[in-house]
PDB file of C-alpha atoms in Angstrom:
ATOM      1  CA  UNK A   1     -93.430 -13.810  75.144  1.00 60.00           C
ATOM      2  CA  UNK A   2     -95.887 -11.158  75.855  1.00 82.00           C
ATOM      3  CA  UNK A   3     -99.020 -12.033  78.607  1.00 85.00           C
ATOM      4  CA  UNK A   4    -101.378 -11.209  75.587  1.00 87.00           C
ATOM      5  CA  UNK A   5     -99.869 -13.451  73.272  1.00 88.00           C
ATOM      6  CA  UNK A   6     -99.315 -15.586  76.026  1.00 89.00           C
ATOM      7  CA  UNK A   7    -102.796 -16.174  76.860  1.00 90.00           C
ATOM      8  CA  UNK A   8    -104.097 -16.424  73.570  1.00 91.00           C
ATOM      9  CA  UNK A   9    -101.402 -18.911  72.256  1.00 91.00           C
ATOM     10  CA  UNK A  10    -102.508 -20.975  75.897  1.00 91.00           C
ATOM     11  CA  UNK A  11    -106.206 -20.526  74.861  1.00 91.00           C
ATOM     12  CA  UNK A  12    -106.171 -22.171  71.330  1.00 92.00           C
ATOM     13  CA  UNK A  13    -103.415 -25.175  72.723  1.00 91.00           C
ATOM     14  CA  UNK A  14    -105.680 -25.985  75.423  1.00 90.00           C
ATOM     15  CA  UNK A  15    -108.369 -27.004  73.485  1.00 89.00           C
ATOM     16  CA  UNK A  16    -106.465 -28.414  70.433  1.00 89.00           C
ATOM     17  CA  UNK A  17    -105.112 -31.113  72.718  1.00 86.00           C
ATOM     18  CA  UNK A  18    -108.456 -31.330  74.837  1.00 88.00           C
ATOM     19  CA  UNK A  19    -109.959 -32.009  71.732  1.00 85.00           C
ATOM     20  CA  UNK A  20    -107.099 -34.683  71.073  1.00 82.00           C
ATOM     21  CA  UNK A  21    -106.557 -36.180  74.189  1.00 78.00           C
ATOM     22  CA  UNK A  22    -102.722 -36.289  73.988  1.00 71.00           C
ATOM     23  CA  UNK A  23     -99.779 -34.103  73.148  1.00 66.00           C
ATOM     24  CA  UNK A  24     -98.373 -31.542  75.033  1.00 68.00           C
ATOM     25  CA  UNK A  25     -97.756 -28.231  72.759  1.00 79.00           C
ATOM     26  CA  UNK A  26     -98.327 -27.183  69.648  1.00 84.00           C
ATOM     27  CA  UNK A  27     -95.895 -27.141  66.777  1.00 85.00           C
ATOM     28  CA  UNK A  28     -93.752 -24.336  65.500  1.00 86.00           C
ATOM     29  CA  UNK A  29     -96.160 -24.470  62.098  1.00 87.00           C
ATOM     30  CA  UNK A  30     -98.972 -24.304  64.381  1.00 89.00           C
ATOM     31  CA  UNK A  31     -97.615 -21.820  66.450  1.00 90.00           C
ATOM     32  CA  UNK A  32     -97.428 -19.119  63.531  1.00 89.00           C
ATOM     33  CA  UNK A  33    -101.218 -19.891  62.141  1.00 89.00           C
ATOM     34  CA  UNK A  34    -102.060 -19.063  66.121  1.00 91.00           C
ATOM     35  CA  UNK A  35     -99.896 -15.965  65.913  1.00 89.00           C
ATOM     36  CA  UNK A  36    -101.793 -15.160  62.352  1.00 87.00           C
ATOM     37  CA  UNK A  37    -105.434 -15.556  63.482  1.00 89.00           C
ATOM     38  CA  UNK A  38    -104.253 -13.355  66.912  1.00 88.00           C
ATOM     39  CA  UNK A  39    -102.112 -10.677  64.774  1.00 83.00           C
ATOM     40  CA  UNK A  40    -105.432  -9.953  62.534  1.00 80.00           C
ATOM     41  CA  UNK A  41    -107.232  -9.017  65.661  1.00 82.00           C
ATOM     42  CA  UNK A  42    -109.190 -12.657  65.447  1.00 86.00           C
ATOM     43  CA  UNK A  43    -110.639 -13.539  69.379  1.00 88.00           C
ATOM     44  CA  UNK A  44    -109.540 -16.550  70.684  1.00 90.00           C
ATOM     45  CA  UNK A  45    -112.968 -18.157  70.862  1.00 89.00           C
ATOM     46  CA  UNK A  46    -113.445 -17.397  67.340  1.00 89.00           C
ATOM     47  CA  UNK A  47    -110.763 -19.970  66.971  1.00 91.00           C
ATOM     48  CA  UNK A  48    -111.462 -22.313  69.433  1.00 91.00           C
ATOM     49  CA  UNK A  49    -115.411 -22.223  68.497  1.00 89.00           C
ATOM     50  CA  UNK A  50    -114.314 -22.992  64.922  1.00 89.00           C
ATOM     51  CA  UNK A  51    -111.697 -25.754  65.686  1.00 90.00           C
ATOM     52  CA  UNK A  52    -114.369 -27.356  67.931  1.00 88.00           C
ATOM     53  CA  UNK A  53    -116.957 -27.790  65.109  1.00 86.00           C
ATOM     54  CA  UNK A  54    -113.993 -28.696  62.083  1.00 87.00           C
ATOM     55  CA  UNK A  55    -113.153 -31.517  64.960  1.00 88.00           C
ATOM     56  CA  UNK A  56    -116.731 -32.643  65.454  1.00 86.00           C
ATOM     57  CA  UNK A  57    -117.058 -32.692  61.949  1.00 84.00           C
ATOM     58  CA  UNK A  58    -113.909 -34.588  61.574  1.00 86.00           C
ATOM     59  CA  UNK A  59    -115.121 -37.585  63.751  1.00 84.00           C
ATOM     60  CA  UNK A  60    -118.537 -37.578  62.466  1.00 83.00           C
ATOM     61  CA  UNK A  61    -117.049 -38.567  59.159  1.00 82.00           C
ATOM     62  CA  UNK A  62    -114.642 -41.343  59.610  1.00 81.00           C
ATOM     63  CA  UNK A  63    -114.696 -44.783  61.937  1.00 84.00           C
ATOM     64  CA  UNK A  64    -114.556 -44.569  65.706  1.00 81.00           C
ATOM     65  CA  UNK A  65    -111.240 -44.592  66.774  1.00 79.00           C
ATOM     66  CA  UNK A  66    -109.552 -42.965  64.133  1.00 82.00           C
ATOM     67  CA  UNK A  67    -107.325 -40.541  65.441  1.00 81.00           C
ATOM     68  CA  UNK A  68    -107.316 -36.471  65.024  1.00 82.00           C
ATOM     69  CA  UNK A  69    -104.772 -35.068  63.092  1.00 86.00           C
ATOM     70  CA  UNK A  70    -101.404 -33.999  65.295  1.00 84.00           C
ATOM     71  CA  UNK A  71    -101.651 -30.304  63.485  1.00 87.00           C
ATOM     72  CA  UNK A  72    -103.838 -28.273  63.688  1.00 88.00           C
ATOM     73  CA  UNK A  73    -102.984 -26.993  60.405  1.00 88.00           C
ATOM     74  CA  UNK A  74    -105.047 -29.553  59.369  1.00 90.00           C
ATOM     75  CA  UNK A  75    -108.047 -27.807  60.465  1.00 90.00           C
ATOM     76  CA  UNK A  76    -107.014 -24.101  58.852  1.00 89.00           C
ATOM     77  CA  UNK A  77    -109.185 -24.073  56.356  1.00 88.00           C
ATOM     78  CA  UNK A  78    -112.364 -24.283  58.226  1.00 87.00           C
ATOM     79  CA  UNK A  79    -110.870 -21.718  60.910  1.00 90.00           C
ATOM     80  CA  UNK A  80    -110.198 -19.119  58.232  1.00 87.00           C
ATOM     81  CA  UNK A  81    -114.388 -19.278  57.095  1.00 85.00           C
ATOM     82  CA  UNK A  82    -114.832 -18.676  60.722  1.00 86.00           C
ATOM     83  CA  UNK A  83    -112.326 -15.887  60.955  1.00 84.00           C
ATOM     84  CA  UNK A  84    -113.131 -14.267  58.111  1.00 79.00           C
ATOM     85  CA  UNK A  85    -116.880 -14.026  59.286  1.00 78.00           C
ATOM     86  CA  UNK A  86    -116.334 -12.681  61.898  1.00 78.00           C
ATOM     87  CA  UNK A  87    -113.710 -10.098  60.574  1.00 71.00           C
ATOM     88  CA  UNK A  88    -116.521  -9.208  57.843  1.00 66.00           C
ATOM     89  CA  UNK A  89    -118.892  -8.164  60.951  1.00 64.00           C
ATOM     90  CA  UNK A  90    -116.467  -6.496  62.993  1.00 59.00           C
ATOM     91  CA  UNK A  91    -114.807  -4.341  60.152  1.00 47.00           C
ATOM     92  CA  UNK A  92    -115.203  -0.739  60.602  1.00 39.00           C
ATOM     93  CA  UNK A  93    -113.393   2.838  60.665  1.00 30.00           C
ATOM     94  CA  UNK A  94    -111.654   1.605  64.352  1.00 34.00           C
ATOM     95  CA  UNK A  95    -109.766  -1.076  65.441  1.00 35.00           C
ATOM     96  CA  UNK A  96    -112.322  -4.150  66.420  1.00 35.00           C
ATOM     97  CA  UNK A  97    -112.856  -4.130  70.520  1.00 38.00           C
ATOM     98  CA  UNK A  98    -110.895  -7.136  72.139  1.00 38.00           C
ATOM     99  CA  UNK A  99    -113.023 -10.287  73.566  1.00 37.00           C
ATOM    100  CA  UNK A 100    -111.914 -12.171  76.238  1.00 36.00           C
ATOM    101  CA  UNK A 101    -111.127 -16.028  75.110  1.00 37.00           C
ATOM    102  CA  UNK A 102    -113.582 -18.819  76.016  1.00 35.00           C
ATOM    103  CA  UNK A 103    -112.171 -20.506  79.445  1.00 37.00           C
ATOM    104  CA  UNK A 104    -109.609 -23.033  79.168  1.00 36.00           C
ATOM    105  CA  UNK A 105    -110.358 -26.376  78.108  1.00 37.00           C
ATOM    106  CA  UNK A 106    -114.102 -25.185  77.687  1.00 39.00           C
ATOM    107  CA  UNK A 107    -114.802 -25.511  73.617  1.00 43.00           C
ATOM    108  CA  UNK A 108    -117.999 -25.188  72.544  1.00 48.00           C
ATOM    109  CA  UNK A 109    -119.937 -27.953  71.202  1.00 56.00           C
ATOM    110  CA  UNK A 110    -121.325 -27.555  67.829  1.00 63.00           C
ATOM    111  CA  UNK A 111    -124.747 -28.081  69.323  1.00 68.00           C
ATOM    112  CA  UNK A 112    -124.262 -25.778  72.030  1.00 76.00           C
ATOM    113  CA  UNK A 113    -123.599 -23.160  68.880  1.00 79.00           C
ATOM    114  CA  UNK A 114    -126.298 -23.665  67.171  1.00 82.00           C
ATOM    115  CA  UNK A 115    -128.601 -23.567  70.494  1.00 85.00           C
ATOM    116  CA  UNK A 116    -126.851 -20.062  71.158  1.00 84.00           C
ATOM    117  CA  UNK A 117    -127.808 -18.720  68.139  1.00 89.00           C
ATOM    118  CA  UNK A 118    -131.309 -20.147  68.632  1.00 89.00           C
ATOM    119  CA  UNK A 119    -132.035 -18.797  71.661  1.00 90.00           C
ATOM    120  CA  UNK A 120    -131.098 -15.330  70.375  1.00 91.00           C
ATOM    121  CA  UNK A 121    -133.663 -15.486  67.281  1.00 92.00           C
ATOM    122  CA  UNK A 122    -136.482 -16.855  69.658  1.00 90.00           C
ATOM    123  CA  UNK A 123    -135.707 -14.168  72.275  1.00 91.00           C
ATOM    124  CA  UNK A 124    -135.546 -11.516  69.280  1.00 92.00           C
ATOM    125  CA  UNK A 125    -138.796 -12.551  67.792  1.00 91.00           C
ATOM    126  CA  UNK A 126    -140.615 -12.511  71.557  1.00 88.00           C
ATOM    127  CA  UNK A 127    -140.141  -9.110  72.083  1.00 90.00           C
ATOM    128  CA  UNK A 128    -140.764  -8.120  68.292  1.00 89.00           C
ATOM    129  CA  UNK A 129    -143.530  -5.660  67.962  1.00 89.00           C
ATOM    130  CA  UNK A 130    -143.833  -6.071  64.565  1.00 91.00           C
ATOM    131  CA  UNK A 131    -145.842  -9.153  63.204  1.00 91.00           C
ATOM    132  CA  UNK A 132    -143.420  -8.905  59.419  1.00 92.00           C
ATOM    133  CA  UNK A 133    -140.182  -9.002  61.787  1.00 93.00           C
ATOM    134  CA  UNK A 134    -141.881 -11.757  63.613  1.00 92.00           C
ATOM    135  CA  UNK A 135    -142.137 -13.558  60.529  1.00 92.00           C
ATOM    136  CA  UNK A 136    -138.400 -13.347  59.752  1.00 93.00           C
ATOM    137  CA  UNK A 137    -137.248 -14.569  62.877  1.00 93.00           C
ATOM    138  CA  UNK A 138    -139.796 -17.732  63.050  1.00 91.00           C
ATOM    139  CA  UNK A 139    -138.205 -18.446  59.407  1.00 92.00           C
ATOM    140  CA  UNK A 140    -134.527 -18.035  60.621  1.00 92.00           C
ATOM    141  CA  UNK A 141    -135.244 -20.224  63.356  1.00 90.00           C
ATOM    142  CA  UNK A 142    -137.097 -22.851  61.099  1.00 89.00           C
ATOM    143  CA  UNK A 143    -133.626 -22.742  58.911  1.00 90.00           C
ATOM    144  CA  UNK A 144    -131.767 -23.357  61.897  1.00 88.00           C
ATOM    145  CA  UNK A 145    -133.379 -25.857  63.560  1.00 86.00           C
ATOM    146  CA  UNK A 146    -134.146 -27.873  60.481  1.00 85.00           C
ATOM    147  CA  UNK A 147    -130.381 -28.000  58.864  1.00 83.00           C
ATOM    148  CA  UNK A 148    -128.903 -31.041  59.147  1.00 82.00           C
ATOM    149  CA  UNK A 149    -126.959 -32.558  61.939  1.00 73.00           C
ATOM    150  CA  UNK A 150    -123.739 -31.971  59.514  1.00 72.00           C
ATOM    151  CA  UNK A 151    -123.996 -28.865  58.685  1.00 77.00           C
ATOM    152  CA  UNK A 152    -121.396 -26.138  58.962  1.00 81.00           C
ATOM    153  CA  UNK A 153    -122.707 -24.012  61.652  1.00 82.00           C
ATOM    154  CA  UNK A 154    -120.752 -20.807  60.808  1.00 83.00           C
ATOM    155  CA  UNK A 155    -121.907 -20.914  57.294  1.00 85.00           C
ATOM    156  CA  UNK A 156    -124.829 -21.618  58.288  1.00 88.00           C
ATOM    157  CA  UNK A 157    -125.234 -19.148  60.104  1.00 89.00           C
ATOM    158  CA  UNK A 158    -124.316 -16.384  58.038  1.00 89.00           C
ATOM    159  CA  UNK A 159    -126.313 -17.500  55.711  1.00 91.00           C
ATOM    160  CA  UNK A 160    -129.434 -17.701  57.604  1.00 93.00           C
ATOM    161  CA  UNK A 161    -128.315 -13.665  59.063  1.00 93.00           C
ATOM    162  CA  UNK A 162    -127.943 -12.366  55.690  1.00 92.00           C
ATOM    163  CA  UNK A 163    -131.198 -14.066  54.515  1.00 93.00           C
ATOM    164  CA  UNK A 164    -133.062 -12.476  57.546  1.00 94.00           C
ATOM    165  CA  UNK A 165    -131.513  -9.104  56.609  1.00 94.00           C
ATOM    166  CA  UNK A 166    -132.294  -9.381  53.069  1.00 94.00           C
ATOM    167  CA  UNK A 167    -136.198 -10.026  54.194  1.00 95.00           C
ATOM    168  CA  UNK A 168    -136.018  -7.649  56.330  1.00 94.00           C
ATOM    169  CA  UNK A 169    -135.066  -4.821  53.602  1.00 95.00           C
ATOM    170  CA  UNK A 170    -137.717  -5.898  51.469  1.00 94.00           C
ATOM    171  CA  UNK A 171    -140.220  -5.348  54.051  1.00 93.00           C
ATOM    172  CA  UNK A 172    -139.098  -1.595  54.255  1.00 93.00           C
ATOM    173  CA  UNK A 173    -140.485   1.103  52.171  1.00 92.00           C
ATOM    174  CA  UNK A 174    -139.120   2.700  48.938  1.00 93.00           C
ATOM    175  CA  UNK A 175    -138.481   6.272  51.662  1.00 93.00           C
ATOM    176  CA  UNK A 176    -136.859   4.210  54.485  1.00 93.00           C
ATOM    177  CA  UNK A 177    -134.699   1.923  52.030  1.00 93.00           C
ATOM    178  CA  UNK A 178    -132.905   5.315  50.379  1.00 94.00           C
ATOM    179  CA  UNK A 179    -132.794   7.025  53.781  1.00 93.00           C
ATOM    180  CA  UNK A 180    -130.748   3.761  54.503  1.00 93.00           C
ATOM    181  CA  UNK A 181    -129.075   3.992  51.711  1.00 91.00           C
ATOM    182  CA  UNK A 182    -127.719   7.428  51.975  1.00 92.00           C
ATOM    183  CA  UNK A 183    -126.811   7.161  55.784  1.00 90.00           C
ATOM    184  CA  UNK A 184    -124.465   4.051  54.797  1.00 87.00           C
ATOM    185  CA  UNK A 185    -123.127   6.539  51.862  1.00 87.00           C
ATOM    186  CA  UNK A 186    -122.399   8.977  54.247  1.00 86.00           C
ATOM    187  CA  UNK A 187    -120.698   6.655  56.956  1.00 78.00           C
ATOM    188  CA  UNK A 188    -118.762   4.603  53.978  1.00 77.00           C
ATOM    189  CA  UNK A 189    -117.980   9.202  52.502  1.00 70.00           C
ATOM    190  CA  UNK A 190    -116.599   9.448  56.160  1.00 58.00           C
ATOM    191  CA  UNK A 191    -112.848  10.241  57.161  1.00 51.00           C
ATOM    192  CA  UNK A 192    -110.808   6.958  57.632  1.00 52.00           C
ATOM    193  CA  UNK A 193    -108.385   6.448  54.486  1.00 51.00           C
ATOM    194  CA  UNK A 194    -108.341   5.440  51.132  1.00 55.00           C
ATOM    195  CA  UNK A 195    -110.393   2.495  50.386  1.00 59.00           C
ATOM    196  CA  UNK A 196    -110.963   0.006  46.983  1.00 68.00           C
ATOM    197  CA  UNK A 197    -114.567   0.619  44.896  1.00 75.00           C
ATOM    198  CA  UNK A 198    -114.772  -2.970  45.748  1.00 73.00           C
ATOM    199  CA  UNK A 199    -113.998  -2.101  49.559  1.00 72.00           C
ATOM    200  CA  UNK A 200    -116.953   0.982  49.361  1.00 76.00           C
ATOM    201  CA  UNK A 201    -118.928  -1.629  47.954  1.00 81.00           C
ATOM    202  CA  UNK A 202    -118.489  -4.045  50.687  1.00 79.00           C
ATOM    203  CA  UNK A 203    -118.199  -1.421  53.658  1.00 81.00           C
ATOM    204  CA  UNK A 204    -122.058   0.161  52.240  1.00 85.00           C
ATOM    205  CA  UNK A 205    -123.601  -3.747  52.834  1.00 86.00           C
ATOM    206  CA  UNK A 206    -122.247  -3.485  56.057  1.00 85.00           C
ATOM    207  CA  UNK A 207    -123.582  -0.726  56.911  1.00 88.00           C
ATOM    208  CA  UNK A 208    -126.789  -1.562  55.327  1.00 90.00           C
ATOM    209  CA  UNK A 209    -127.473  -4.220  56.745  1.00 91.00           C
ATOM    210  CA  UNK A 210    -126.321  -2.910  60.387  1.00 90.00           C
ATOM    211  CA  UNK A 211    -129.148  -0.125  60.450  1.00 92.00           C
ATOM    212  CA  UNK A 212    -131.590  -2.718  58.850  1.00 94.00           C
ATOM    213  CA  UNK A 213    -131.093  -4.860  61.905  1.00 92.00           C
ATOM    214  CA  UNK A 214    -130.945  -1.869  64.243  1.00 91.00           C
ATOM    215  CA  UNK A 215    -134.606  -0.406  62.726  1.00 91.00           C
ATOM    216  CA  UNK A 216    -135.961  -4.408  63.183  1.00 92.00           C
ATOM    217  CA  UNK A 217    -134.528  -4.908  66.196  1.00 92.00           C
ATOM    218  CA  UNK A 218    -132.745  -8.344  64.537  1.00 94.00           C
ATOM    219  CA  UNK A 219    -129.228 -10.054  66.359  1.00 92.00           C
ATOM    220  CA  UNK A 220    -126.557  -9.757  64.345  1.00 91.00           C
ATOM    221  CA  UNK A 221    -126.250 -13.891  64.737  1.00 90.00           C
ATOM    222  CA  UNK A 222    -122.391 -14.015  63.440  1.00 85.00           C
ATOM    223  CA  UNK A 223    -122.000 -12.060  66.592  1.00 84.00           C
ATOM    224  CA  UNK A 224    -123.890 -13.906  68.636  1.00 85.00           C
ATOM    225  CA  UNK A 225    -122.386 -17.186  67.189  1.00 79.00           C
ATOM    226  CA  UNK A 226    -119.029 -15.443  68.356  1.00 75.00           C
ATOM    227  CA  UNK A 227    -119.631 -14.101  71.536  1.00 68.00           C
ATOM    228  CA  UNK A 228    -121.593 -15.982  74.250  1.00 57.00           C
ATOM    229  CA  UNK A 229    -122.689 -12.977  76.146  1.00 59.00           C
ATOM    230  CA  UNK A 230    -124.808 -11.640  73.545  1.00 56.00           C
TER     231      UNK A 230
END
């Protein structure tokens, strides 16, 4: 086993059976989902962050006592919404940079999540200039802070980001929405293989939206929700 693999395979065990309190290794099954999430270029703490919340969400839902499920298959659904947010950010022409994992035995806590992302909407709408862009941070923060205890935080999140975006676009002017427009043509037009109309479609949001929150100075919060050193 490679020292990559290694790591990452030590990474995501580590906190499954923090989080559990017993066992000693994974299963085979589990093994291959781990090798999945890590062969698609997924970071470590994507998974980890993810499995944390699934877990908290787990316990929050059934009698003390009851104990976590031995697989972590169990939890795959929930960690493939996580992964596939963060893939839908990180998609571009090159290969997505690699992120160190979270420490071992250090998940984060759901609330610790949502504070993260928190503290990088309040920070962003501090040093906004603009009163509009002010507004659309004080009302992403409002939607985070005011969502229930339960809620999913990594759907939450995204949906709060793309709502922000979305405001932010409207607030732009007919001349700075096409110049937008035909820069995210151009990037989508640019060499790096045959892609799907449905793939141009999707690669020309992304790109939208990254230049709307580069003109607004916005976070990109499913980044910040993945990364804690953003």
């Amino acid at each position: 086993m490679d020292a990559e693999r290694a790591s990452y395979l030590k990474a995501v065990e580590a906190a499954f059976l923090a989080l559990r309190g017993r066992g000693f290794m994974l299963s085979p099954r589990d093994v291959g989902l781990v090798d999945g999430w890590r062969s698609r270029g997924v970071p470590s703490r994507v998974v980890v962050a993810a499995l944390d919340e699934a877990v908290t969400r787990f316990r929050g839902r059934r009698p003390p006592g009851v104990p976590l499920p031995s697989s972590l298959a169990y939890f795959e659904a929930q960690i493939e919404e996580a992964a596939s947010l963060w893939r839908e950010r990180t998609l571009s022409w090159e290969a997505p940079a690699q992120v160190a994992p979270l420490a071992q035995g250090e998940p984060a806590a759901v609330e610790d999540l949502r504070a993260r992302v928190l503290a990088a909407v309040e920070a962003a709408g501090k040093s906004a200039e603009d009163p509009g862009t002010r507004d659309v941070l004080r009302e992403a923060w409002r939607a985070l802070s005011r969502a229930p205890a339960d809620a999913e935080i990594w759907s939450l999140t995204a949906e709060v980001d793309q709502r922000m975006v979305d405001s932010a676009w409207a607030m732009l002017d007919e001349d700075a929405q096409a110049a937008i427009d035909a820069e995210a043509e151009a990037r989508v037009a640019a060499p790096g293989g045959p892609m799907s109309e449905s793939a141009q479609t999707e690669q020309r949001q992304r790109e939208r939206a990254r230049m709307v929150r580069e003109r607004s100075a916005l976070p990109d919060l499913v980044e910040v929700l993945c990364d804690p050193e953003l």
